[in-house]
């Protein structure tokens, strides 16, 4: 299957400690920079529907986090916000607007707090700031199924559990555009094919996020837009609302008829909300 980002060709690479970061860099070099940060289990291809509209006037950088996409894995703990800061320093693109979904949103927020000189504004989708506090039985059930299938070496079961986030807790898979589900499946399968450790039952090197991010959130200088699908799980909608409330300059946009991936299900509405925020 040819995913939207595949049309951009091969990525460039930045060497970092213990590996390399893959990234695409498109749009006018003189345009205001925007960085798109993918969700966990996926890669930069999830932003394919945003590229044309954003790259018309913006320089758009789309990295793959370590352990995802074309980036290398990690043999020891690493901090993804440090990787992102190294990439932005290398490209000379700061201050930039960071747009992140789920895990990518957490990386974006960590970067904005740790390196405010690199961030002009911040968009987080389906997540908040700091360690997420998951309470929703539906989400906890998905996590439990992930753990079970991982221990059972059941790759197909792991992917099927992952795909539950596409419709969310209130829809069936049949109610989602099959192209969106298929694209997410391809990225998740590619993740397992490229980055599965020798023994999947043993936890790999941990990702180290900014430990005091939530405590630092009231000091965030950059304006923040929180985006959420109205069909996403209770926890994800709460995390976005909390992030908007805790920062000095926060606002929220809700994309109707979508769950955890509004940028893929309703790209016009999602991209429109981002562009309006960037243009202010």
PDB file of C-alpha atoms in Angstrom:
ATOM      1  CA  UNK A   1       0.000   0.000   0.000  1.00  0.00           C
ATOM      2  CA  UNK A   2       1.279   3.460  -0.887  1.00  0.00           C
ATOM      3  CA  UNK A   3       0.760   5.760   2.070  1.00  0.00           C
ATOM      4  CA  UNK A   4       0.561   9.547   1.569  1.00  0.00           C
ATOM      5  CA  UNK A   5       4.033  10.273   2.918  1.00  0.00           C
ATOM      6  CA  UNK A   6       5.623   7.649   0.686  1.00  0.00           C
ATOM      7  CA  UNK A   7       5.435  10.120  -2.213  1.00  0.00           C
ATOM      8  CA  UNK A   8       8.155  12.211  -0.525  1.00  0.00           C
ATOM      9  CA  UNK A   9      10.812   9.641  -1.225  1.00  0.00           C
ATOM     10  CA  UNK A  10      13.600   8.568   1.086  1.00  0.00           C
ATOM     11  CA  UNK A  11      14.152  10.457   4.346  1.00  0.00           C
ATOM     12  CA  UNK A  12      17.233  12.296   5.496  1.00  0.00           C
ATOM     13  CA  UNK A  13      19.026  11.187   8.653  1.00  0.00           C
ATOM     14  CA  UNK A  14      20.583  12.921  11.639  1.00  0.00           C
ATOM     15  CA  UNK A  15      23.132  10.901  13.667  1.00  0.00           C
ATOM     16  CA  UNK A  16      22.448  11.025  17.411  1.00  0.00           C
ATOM     17  CA  UNK A  17      23.891   9.183  20.388  1.00  0.00           C
ATOM     18  CA  UNK A  18      23.251   5.466  19.908  1.00  0.00           C
ATOM     19  CA  UNK A  19      21.442   5.845  16.585  1.00  0.00           C
ATOM     20  CA  UNK A  20      19.994   8.108  13.931  1.00  0.00           C
ATOM     21  CA  UNK A  21      16.791  10.078  13.429  1.00  0.00           C
ATOM     22  CA  UNK A  22      14.933   9.894  10.115  1.00  0.00           C
ATOM     23  CA  UNK A  23      13.085  12.997   8.974  1.00  0.00           C
ATOM     24  CA  UNK A  24      11.459  14.616   5.959  1.00  0.00           C
ATOM     25  CA  UNK A  25      11.900  18.342   5.346  1.00  0.00           C
ATOM     26  CA  UNK A  26       9.479  19.839   2.804  1.00  0.00           C
ATOM     27  CA  UNK A  27       7.969  23.164   1.833  1.00  0.00           C
ATOM     28  CA  UNK A  28       9.629  26.562   1.360  1.00  0.00           C
ATOM     29  CA  UNK A  29      12.773  26.953   3.470  1.00  0.00           C
ATOM     30  CA  UNK A  30      11.818  30.574   4.128  1.00  0.00           C
ATOM     31  CA  UNK A  31       8.366  29.609   5.453  1.00  0.00           C
ATOM     32  CA  UNK A  32       7.485  29.482   9.150  1.00  0.00           C
ATOM     33  CA  UNK A  33       8.604  26.059  10.406  1.00  0.00           C
ATOM     34  CA  UNK A  34       6.122  23.422  11.568  1.00  0.00           C
ATOM     35  CA  UNK A  35       7.158  20.063  13.025  1.00  0.00           C
ATOM     36  CA  UNK A  36       4.712  17.129  12.905  1.00  0.00           C
ATOM     37  CA  UNK A  37       5.229  14.466  15.590  1.00  0.00           C
ATOM     38  CA  UNK A  38       3.523  11.102  15.146  1.00  0.00           C
ATOM     39  CA  UNK A  39       1.760   8.949  17.697  1.00  0.00           C
ATOM     40  CA  UNK A  40       3.242   5.871  19.355  1.00  0.00           C
ATOM     41  CA  UNK A  41       3.270   2.739  17.221  1.00  0.00           C
ATOM     42  CA  UNK A  42       3.027   4.765  13.996  1.00  0.00           C
ATOM     43  CA  UNK A  43       5.432   6.990  12.051  1.00  0.00           C
ATOM     44  CA  UNK A  44       5.525  10.223  10.077  1.00  0.00           C
ATOM     45  CA  UNK A  45       3.347   8.803   7.311  1.00  0.00           C
ATOM     46  CA  UNK A  46       0.297   9.453   9.500  1.00  0.00           C
ATOM     47  CA  UNK A  47       0.630  13.159   8.600  1.00  0.00           C
ATOM     48  CA  UNK A  48       0.300  12.627   4.849  1.00  0.00           C
ATOM     49  CA  UNK A  49      -3.098  14.333   4.711  1.00  0.00           C
ATOM     50  CA  UNK A  50      -1.701  17.526   6.281  1.00  0.00           C
ATOM     51  CA  UNK A  51       1.373  17.979   4.120  1.00  0.00           C
ATOM     52  CA  UNK A  52      -0.054  19.682   1.048  1.00  0.00           C
ATOM     53  CA  UNK A  53      -1.949  22.349   2.985  1.00  0.00           C
ATOM     54  CA  UNK A  54       0.858  23.025   5.461  1.00  0.00           C
ATOM     55  CA  UNK A  55       3.771  22.904   3.016  1.00  0.00           C
ATOM     56  CA  UNK A  56       2.117  25.481   0.773  1.00  0.00           C
ATOM     57  CA  UNK A  57       3.325  28.255   3.105  1.00  0.00           C
ATOM     58  CA  UNK A  58       5.326  26.508   5.835  1.00  0.00           C
ATOM     59  CA  UNK A  59       8.549  24.589   6.085  1.00  0.00           C
ATOM     60  CA  UNK A  60       7.325  21.219   7.365  1.00  0.00           C
ATOM     61  CA  UNK A  61       9.619  18.803   9.211  1.00  0.00           C
ATOM     62  CA  UNK A  62       8.331  15.271   9.836  1.00  0.00           C
ATOM     63  CA  UNK A  63      10.635  13.119  11.985  1.00  0.00           C
ATOM     64  CA  UNK A  64      10.274   9.499  13.034  1.00  0.00           C
ATOM     65  CA  UNK A  65      10.869   8.991  16.747  1.00  0.00           C
ATOM     66  CA  UNK A  66      13.531   6.441  17.625  1.00  0.00           C
ATOM     67  CA  UNK A  67      12.119   2.927  17.514  1.00  0.00           C
ATOM     68  CA  UNK A  68       9.581   4.005  14.875  1.00  0.00           C
ATOM     69  CA  UNK A  69       9.529   4.316  11.111  1.00  0.00           C
ATOM     70  CA  UNK A  70      12.896   4.711   9.394  1.00  0.00           C
ATOM     71  CA  UNK A  71      14.726   5.867  12.539  1.00  0.00           C
ATOM     72  CA  UNK A  72      16.986   3.457  14.366  1.00  0.00           C
ATOM     73  CA  UNK A  73      16.054   1.685  17.547  1.00  0.00           C
ATOM     74  CA  UNK A  74      17.755   2.336  20.872  1.00  0.00           C
ATOM     75  CA  UNK A  75      20.100   0.137  22.872  1.00  0.00           C
ATOM     76  CA  UNK A  76      19.855   2.285  25.990  1.00  0.00           C
ATOM     77  CA  UNK A  77      17.371   4.757  27.499  1.00  0.00           C
ATOM     78  CA  UNK A  78      16.873   7.952  25.514  1.00  0.00           C
ATOM     79  CA  UNK A  79      14.940  11.208  25.770  1.00  0.00           C
ATOM     80  CA  UNK A  80      12.930  11.927  22.597  1.00  0.00           C
ATOM     81  CA  UNK A  81      12.694  15.638  23.376  1.00  0.00           C
ATOM     82  CA  UNK A  82      16.496  15.765  23.339  1.00  0.00           C
ATOM     83  CA  UNK A  83      16.469  14.058  19.925  1.00  0.00           C
ATOM     84  CA  UNK A  84      13.953  16.601  18.642  1.00  0.00           C
ATOM     85  CA  UNK A  85      15.966  19.509  20.025  1.00  0.00           C
ATOM     86  CA  UNK A  86      19.084  18.139  18.308  1.00  0.00           C
ATOM     87  CA  UNK A  87      17.189  17.926  15.020  1.00  0.00           C
ATOM     88  CA  UNK A  88      15.843  21.479  15.267  1.00  0.00           C
ATOM     89  CA  UNK A  89      19.297  22.787  16.191  1.00  0.00           C
ATOM     90  CA  UNK A  90      20.763  20.905  13.228  1.00  0.00           C
ATOM     91  CA  UNK A  91      18.193  22.298  10.794  1.00  0.00           C
ATOM     92  CA  UNK A  92      18.247  25.778  12.287  1.00  0.00           C
ATOM     93  CA  UNK A  93      14.444  25.852  12.274  1.00  0.00           C
ATOM     94  CA  UNK A  94      13.727  27.150  15.768  1.00  0.00           C
ATOM     95  CA  UNK A  95      11.540  28.626  16.998  1.00  0.00           C
ATOM     96  CA  UNK A  96       9.023  26.292  15.351  1.00  0.00           C
ATOM     97  CA  UNK A  97       5.406  25.306  15.828  1.00  0.00           C
ATOM     98  CA  UNK A  98       5.230  21.753  17.170  1.00  0.00           C
ATOM     99  CA  UNK A  99       2.171  19.635  16.334  1.00  0.00           C
ATOM    100  CA  UNK A 100       2.030  16.276  18.088  1.00  0.00           C
ATOM    101  CA  UNK A 101      -0.544  13.517  18.418  1.00  0.00           C
ATOM    102  CA  UNK A 102      -0.640  11.213  21.451  1.00  0.00           C
ATOM    103  CA  UNK A 103       2.994  10.285  22.190  1.00  0.00           C
ATOM    104  CA  UNK A 104       4.069  12.991  19.747  1.00  0.00           C
ATOM    105  CA  UNK A 105       2.097  15.553  21.717  1.00  0.00           C
ATOM    106  CA  UNK A 106       3.897  14.598  24.901  1.00  0.00           C
ATOM    107  CA  UNK A 107       7.254  14.925  23.125  1.00  0.00           C
ATOM    108  CA  UNK A 108       6.189  18.321  21.791  1.00  0.00           C
ATOM    109  CA  UNK A 109       5.219  19.547  25.262  1.00  0.00           C
ATOM    110  CA  UNK A 110       8.433  18.228  26.811  1.00  0.00           C
ATOM    111  CA  UNK A 111      10.460  20.041  24.161  1.00  0.00           C
ATOM    112  CA  UNK A 112       8.557  23.300  24.678  1.00  0.00           C
ATOM    113  CA  UNK A 113       9.262  23.130  28.422  1.00  0.00           C
ATOM    114  CA  UNK A 114      12.881  21.970  28.199  1.00  0.00           C
ATOM    115  CA  UNK A 115      13.899  24.168  25.244  1.00  0.00           C
ATOM    116  CA  UNK A 116      11.474  27.115  25.022  1.00  0.00           C
ATOM    117  CA  UNK A 117      13.863  28.876  22.632  1.00  0.00           C
ATOM    118  CA  UNK A 118      13.002  26.262  19.990  1.00  0.00           C
ATOM    119  CA  UNK A 119       9.194  26.469  20.215  1.00  0.00           C
ATOM    120  CA  UNK A 120       6.914  29.217  18.956  1.00  0.00           C
ATOM    121  CA  UNK A 121       3.598  27.501  19.633  1.00  0.00           C
ATOM    122  CA  UNK A 122       2.312  24.067  20.496  1.00  0.00           C
ATOM    123  CA  UNK A 123      -0.510  21.798  19.309  1.00  0.00           C
ATOM    124  CA  UNK A 124      -1.254  18.618  21.258  1.00  0.00           C
ATOM    125  CA  UNK A 125      -3.878  16.133  20.085  1.00  0.00           C
ATOM    126  CA  UNK A 126      -5.349  13.331  22.161  1.00  0.00           C
ATOM    127  CA  UNK A 127      -2.939  13.846  25.047  1.00  0.00           C
ATOM    128  CA  UNK A 128      -1.887  16.282  27.742  1.00  0.00           C
ATOM    129  CA  UNK A 129       1.309  17.413  29.438  1.00  0.00           C
ATOM    130  CA  UNK A 130       3.363  15.065  31.582  1.00  0.00           C
ATOM    131  CA  UNK A 131       2.712  11.467  32.608  1.00  0.00           C
ATOM    132  CA  UNK A 132      -0.813  10.496  31.520  1.00  0.00           C
ATOM    133  CA  UNK A 133      -3.134   9.331  34.280  1.00  0.00           C
ATOM    134  CA  UNK A 134      -5.176   6.566  32.662  1.00  0.00           C
ATOM    135  CA  UNK A 135      -8.337   5.550  34.539  1.00  0.00           C
ATOM    136  CA  UNK A 136     -10.843   4.629  31.827  1.00  0.00           C
ATOM    137  CA  UNK A 137     -11.595   0.865  31.972  1.00  0.00           C
ATOM    138  CA  UNK A 138     -11.757   0.800  28.174  1.00  0.00           C
ATOM    139  CA  UNK A 139      -8.215   2.163  27.763  1.00  0.00           C
ATOM    140  CA  UNK A 140      -6.896  -0.024  30.579  1.00  0.00           C
ATOM    141  CA  UNK A 141      -8.456  -3.006  28.832  1.00  0.00           C
ATOM    142  CA  UNK A 142      -6.587  -2.212  25.617  1.00  0.00           C
ATOM    143  CA  UNK A 143      -3.338  -1.897  27.541  1.00  0.00           C
ATOM    144  CA  UNK A 144      -3.980  -5.238  29.235  1.00  0.00           C
ATOM    145  CA  UNK A 145      -4.569  -6.879  25.854  1.00  0.00           C
ATOM    146  CA  UNK A 146      -1.326  -5.377  24.567  1.00  0.00           C
ATOM    147  CA  UNK A 147       0.550  -6.874  27.495  1.00  0.00           C
ATOM    148  CA  UNK A 148      -1.111 -10.264  27.050  1.00  0.00           C
ATOM    149  CA  UNK A 149      -0.422 -10.487  23.316  1.00  0.00           C
ATOM    150  CA  UNK A 150       3.158  -9.316  23.801  1.00  0.00           C
ATOM    151  CA  UNK A 151       3.858 -12.047  26.326  1.00  0.00           C
ATOM    152  CA  UNK A 152       2.137 -14.585  24.070  1.00  0.00           C
ATOM    153  CA  UNK A 153       4.209 -13.444  21.052  1.00  0.00           C
ATOM    154  CA  UNK A 154       0.911 -12.824  19.276  1.00  0.00           C
ATOM    155  CA  UNK A 155       1.792 -10.099  16.782  1.00  0.00           C
ATOM    156  CA  UNK A 156      -1.583 -10.216  15.032  1.00  0.00           C
ATOM    157  CA  UNK A 157      -3.384  -9.874  18.351  1.00  0.00           C
ATOM    158  CA  UNK A 158      -1.174  -6.933  19.340  1.00  0.00           C
ATOM    159  CA  UNK A 159      -2.006  -5.106  16.114  1.00  0.00           C
ATOM    160  CA  UNK A 160      -5.730  -5.796  16.528  1.00  0.00           C
ATOM    161  CA  UNK A 161      -5.619  -4.378  20.060  1.00  0.00           C
ATOM    162  CA  UNK A 162      -3.758  -1.323  18.792  1.00  0.00           C
ATOM    163  CA  UNK A 163      -6.410  -0.756  16.135  1.00  0.00           C
ATOM    164  CA  UNK A 164      -9.115  -0.381  18.798  1.00  0.00           C
ATOM    165  CA  UNK A 165      -7.968   3.222  19.212  1.00  0.00           C
ATOM    166  CA  UNK A 166      -9.070   3.995  15.640  1.00  0.00           C
ATOM    167  CA  UNK A 167     -12.852   3.770  16.205  1.00  0.00           C
ATOM    168  CA  UNK A 168     -12.572   4.515  19.925  1.00  0.00           C
ATOM    169  CA  UNK A 169     -14.858   3.119  22.623  1.00  0.00           C
ATOM    170  CA  UNK A 170     -18.227   3.988  21.061  1.00  0.00           C
ATOM    171  CA  UNK A 171     -17.887   2.822  17.439  1.00  0.00           C
ATOM    172  CA  UNK A 172     -17.136  -0.405  15.640  1.00  0.00           C
ATOM    173  CA  UNK A 173     -14.337  -0.780  13.124  1.00  0.00           C
ATOM    174  CA  UNK A 174     -16.951  -0.874  10.346  1.00  0.00           C
ATOM    175  CA  UNK A 175     -17.893   2.724  11.148  1.00  0.00           C
ATOM    176  CA  UNK A 176     -14.415   4.023  10.241  1.00  0.00           C
ATOM    177  CA  UNK A 177     -13.139   4.740   6.734  1.00  0.00           C
ATOM    178  CA  UNK A 178     -11.356   1.462   5.872  1.00  0.00           C
ATOM    179  CA  UNK A 179      -8.494   3.368   4.231  1.00  0.00           C
ATOM    180  CA  UNK A 180      -7.670   5.030   7.564  1.00  0.00           C
ATOM    181  CA  UNK A 181      -7.722   1.698   9.386  1.00  0.00           C
ATOM    182  CA  UNK A 182      -5.637   0.047   6.672  1.00  0.00           C
ATOM    183  CA  UNK A 183      -2.994   2.781   6.774  1.00  0.00           C
ATOM    184  CA  UNK A 184      -2.689   2.569  10.551  1.00  0.00           C
ATOM    185  CA  UNK A 185      -2.439  -1.221  10.312  1.00  0.00           C
ATOM    186  CA  UNK A 186       0.384  -0.930   7.765  1.00  0.00           C
ATOM    187  CA  UNK A 187       2.359   1.424  10.017  1.00  0.00           C
ATOM    188  CA  UNK A 188       1.853  -0.785  13.078  1.00  0.00           C
ATOM    189  CA  UNK A 189       2.924  -3.904  11.167  1.00  0.00           C
ATOM    190  CA  UNK A 190       5.953  -2.033   9.801  1.00  0.00           C
ATOM    191  CA  UNK A 191       6.867  -1.095  13.376  1.00  0.00           C
ATOM    192  CA  UNK A 192       6.920  -4.765  14.378  1.00  0.00           C
ATOM    193  CA  UNK A 193       8.844  -5.721  11.257  1.00  0.00           C
ATOM    194  CA  UNK A 194      11.549  -3.097  11.725  1.00  0.00           C
ATOM    195  CA  UNK A 195      11.827  -2.652  15.462  1.00  0.00           C
ATOM    196  CA  UNK A 196      10.749  -5.874  17.176  1.00  0.00           C
ATOM    197  CA  UNK A 197      13.446  -6.831  19.717  1.00  0.00           C
ATOM    198  CA  UNK A 198      15.046 -10.263  19.759  1.00  0.00           C
ATOM    199  CA  UNK A 199      12.926 -11.177  22.787  1.00  0.00           C
ATOM    200  CA  UNK A 200       9.652  -9.208  22.628  1.00  0.00           C
ATOM    201  CA  UNK A 201       8.632 -10.447  26.085  1.00  0.00           C
ATOM    202  CA  UNK A 202      11.460  -8.450  27.707  1.00  0.00           C
ATOM    203  CA  UNK A 203      10.942  -4.668  27.989  1.00  0.00           C
ATOM    204  CA  UNK A 204      13.332  -2.675  25.827  1.00  0.00           C
ATOM    205  CA  UNK A 205      15.242   0.466  26.799  1.00  0.00           C
ATOM    206  CA  UNK A 206      12.757   2.926  28.297  1.00  0.00           C
ATOM    207  CA  UNK A 207      11.784   6.219  26.716  1.00  0.00           C
ATOM    208  CA  UNK A 208      12.603   8.932  29.240  1.00  0.00           C
ATOM    209  CA  UNK A 209      10.126  11.795  29.176  1.00  0.00           C
ATOM    210  CA  UNK A 210      10.565  15.074  31.049  1.00  0.00           C
ATOM    211  CA  UNK A 211       9.890  14.016  34.656  1.00  0.00           C
ATOM    212  CA  UNK A 212       8.476  17.304  35.963  1.00  0.00           C
ATOM    213  CA  UNK A 213       6.547  18.368  32.856  1.00  0.00           C
ATOM    214  CA  UNK A 214       3.172  18.764  34.549  1.00  0.00           C
ATOM    215  CA  UNK A 215       4.659  20.841  37.365  1.00  0.00           C
ATOM    216  CA  UNK A 216       6.327  23.080  34.773  1.00  0.00           C
ATOM    217  CA  UNK A 217       3.184  23.433  32.609  1.00  0.00           C
ATOM    218  CA  UNK A 218       2.053  26.718  34.254  1.00  0.00           C
ATOM    219  CA  UNK A 219       5.340  28.257  33.079  1.00  0.00           C
ATOM    220  CA  UNK A 220       4.806  27.332  29.402  1.00  0.00           C
ATOM    221  CA  UNK A 221       5.485  30.468  27.382  1.00  0.00           C
ATOM    222  CA  UNK A 222       4.209  29.208  24.030  1.00  0.00           C
ATOM    223  CA  UNK A 223       0.468  29.332  23.231  1.00  0.00           C
ATOM    224  CA  UNK A 224      -1.126  25.872  23.217  1.00  0.00           C
ATOM    225  CA  UNK A 225      -3.961  24.436  21.153  1.00  0.00           C
ATOM    226  CA  UNK A 226      -5.439  21.171  22.375  1.00  0.00           C
ATOM    227  CA  UNK A 227      -7.301  19.130  19.751  1.00  0.00           C
ATOM    228  CA  UNK A 228      -9.448  16.127  20.518  1.00  0.00           C
ATOM    229  CA  UNK A 229     -11.890  13.915  18.669  1.00  0.00           C
ATOM    230  CA  UNK A 230     -15.297  13.896  20.323  1.00  0.00           C
ATOM    231  CA  UNK A 231     -15.406  10.078  20.061  1.00  0.00           C
ATOM    232  CA  UNK A 232     -12.017   9.527  21.704  1.00  0.00           C
ATOM    233  CA  UNK A 233     -11.849   7.806  25.074  1.00  0.00           C
ATOM    234  CA  UNK A 234     -12.713   9.589  28.300  1.00  0.00           C
ATOM    235  CA  UNK A 235      -9.084   9.698  29.402  1.00  0.00           C
ATOM    236  CA  UNK A 236      -7.797  11.259  26.204  1.00  0.00           C
ATOM    237  CA  UNK A 237     -10.495  13.937  26.200  1.00  0.00           C
ATOM    238  CA  UNK A 238      -9.773  14.691  29.869  1.00  0.00           C
ATOM    239  CA  UNK A 239      -6.014  14.914  29.263  1.00  0.00           C
ATOM    240  CA  UNK A 240      -6.496  17.491  26.508  1.00  0.00           C
ATOM    241  CA  UNK A 241      -8.878  19.579  28.603  1.00  0.00           C
ATOM    242  CA  UNK A 242      -6.476  19.478  31.556  1.00  0.00           C
ATOM    243  CA  UNK A 243      -3.570  20.656  29.400  1.00  0.00           C
ATOM    244  CA  UNK A 244      -5.583  23.575  28.050  1.00  0.00           C
ATOM    245  CA  UNK A 245      -6.627  24.569  31.572  1.00  0.00           C
ATOM    246  CA  UNK A 246      -3.201  24.381  33.212  1.00  0.00           C
ATOM    247  CA  UNK A 247      -1.133  26.460  30.769  1.00  0.00           C
ATOM    248  CA  UNK A 248      -1.205  30.285  30.635  1.00  0.00           C
ATOM    249  CA  UNK A 249      -2.367  30.505  27.004  1.00  0.00           C
ATOM    250  CA  UNK A 250      -4.474  27.474  26.123  1.00  0.00           C
ATOM    251  CA  UNK A 251      -7.472  26.828  23.905  1.00  0.00           C
ATOM    252  CA  UNK A 252      -9.278  23.726  22.700  1.00  0.00           C
ATOM    253  CA  UNK A 253     -10.750  22.549  19.409  1.00  0.00           C
ATOM    254  CA  UNK A 254     -12.950  19.459  19.085  1.00  0.00           C
ATOM    255  CA  UNK A 255     -13.185  17.517  15.821  1.00  0.00           C
ATOM    256  CA  UNK A 256     -16.602  15.845  15.587  1.00  0.00           C
ATOM    257  CA  UNK A 257     -17.087  12.274  14.435  1.00  0.00           C
ATOM    258  CA  UNK A 258     -13.513  11.172  15.162  1.00  0.00           C
ATOM    259  CA  UNK A 259     -11.639   9.344  17.904  1.00  0.00           C
ATOM    260  CA  UNK A 260      -7.870   9.229  18.436  1.00  0.00           C
ATOM    261  CA  UNK A 261      -6.771  10.114  14.876  1.00  0.00           C
ATOM    262  CA  UNK A 262      -8.774  13.187  13.815  1.00  0.00           C
ATOM    263  CA  UNK A 263      -5.988  14.287  11.461  1.00  0.00           C
ATOM    264  CA  UNK A 264      -6.598  11.144   9.397  1.00  0.00           C
ATOM    265  CA  UNK A 265     -10.385  10.817   9.716  1.00  0.00           C
ATOM    266  CA  UNK A 266     -11.262  14.508   9.296  1.00  0.00           C
ATOM    267  CA  UNK A 267      -8.159  16.082   7.743  1.00  0.00           C
ATOM    268  CA  UNK A 268      -9.883  19.251   6.528  1.00  0.00           C
ATOM    269  CA  UNK A 269     -11.274  20.077   9.967  1.00  0.00           C
ATOM    270  CA  UNK A 270      -8.050  19.161  11.766  1.00  0.00           C
ATOM    271  CA  UNK A 271      -5.752  21.026   9.387  1.00  0.00           C
ATOM    272  CA  UNK A 272      -8.074  24.033   9.371  1.00  0.00           C
ATOM    273  CA  UNK A 273      -7.903  24.270  13.161  1.00  0.00           C
ATOM    274  CA  UNK A 274      -4.102  24.037  13.068  1.00  0.00           C
ATOM    275  CA  UNK A 275      -3.745  26.662  10.321  1.00  0.00           C
ATOM    276  CA  UNK A 276      -6.034  29.115  12.094  1.00  0.00           C
ATOM    277  CA  UNK A 277      -3.932  28.697  15.227  1.00  0.00           C
ATOM    278  CA  UNK A 278      -0.670  29.113  13.300  1.00  0.00           C
ATOM    279  CA  UNK A 279      -1.882  32.194  11.463  1.00  0.00           C
ATOM    280  CA  UNK A 280      -2.670  34.138  14.609  1.00  0.00           C
TER     281      UNK A 280
END
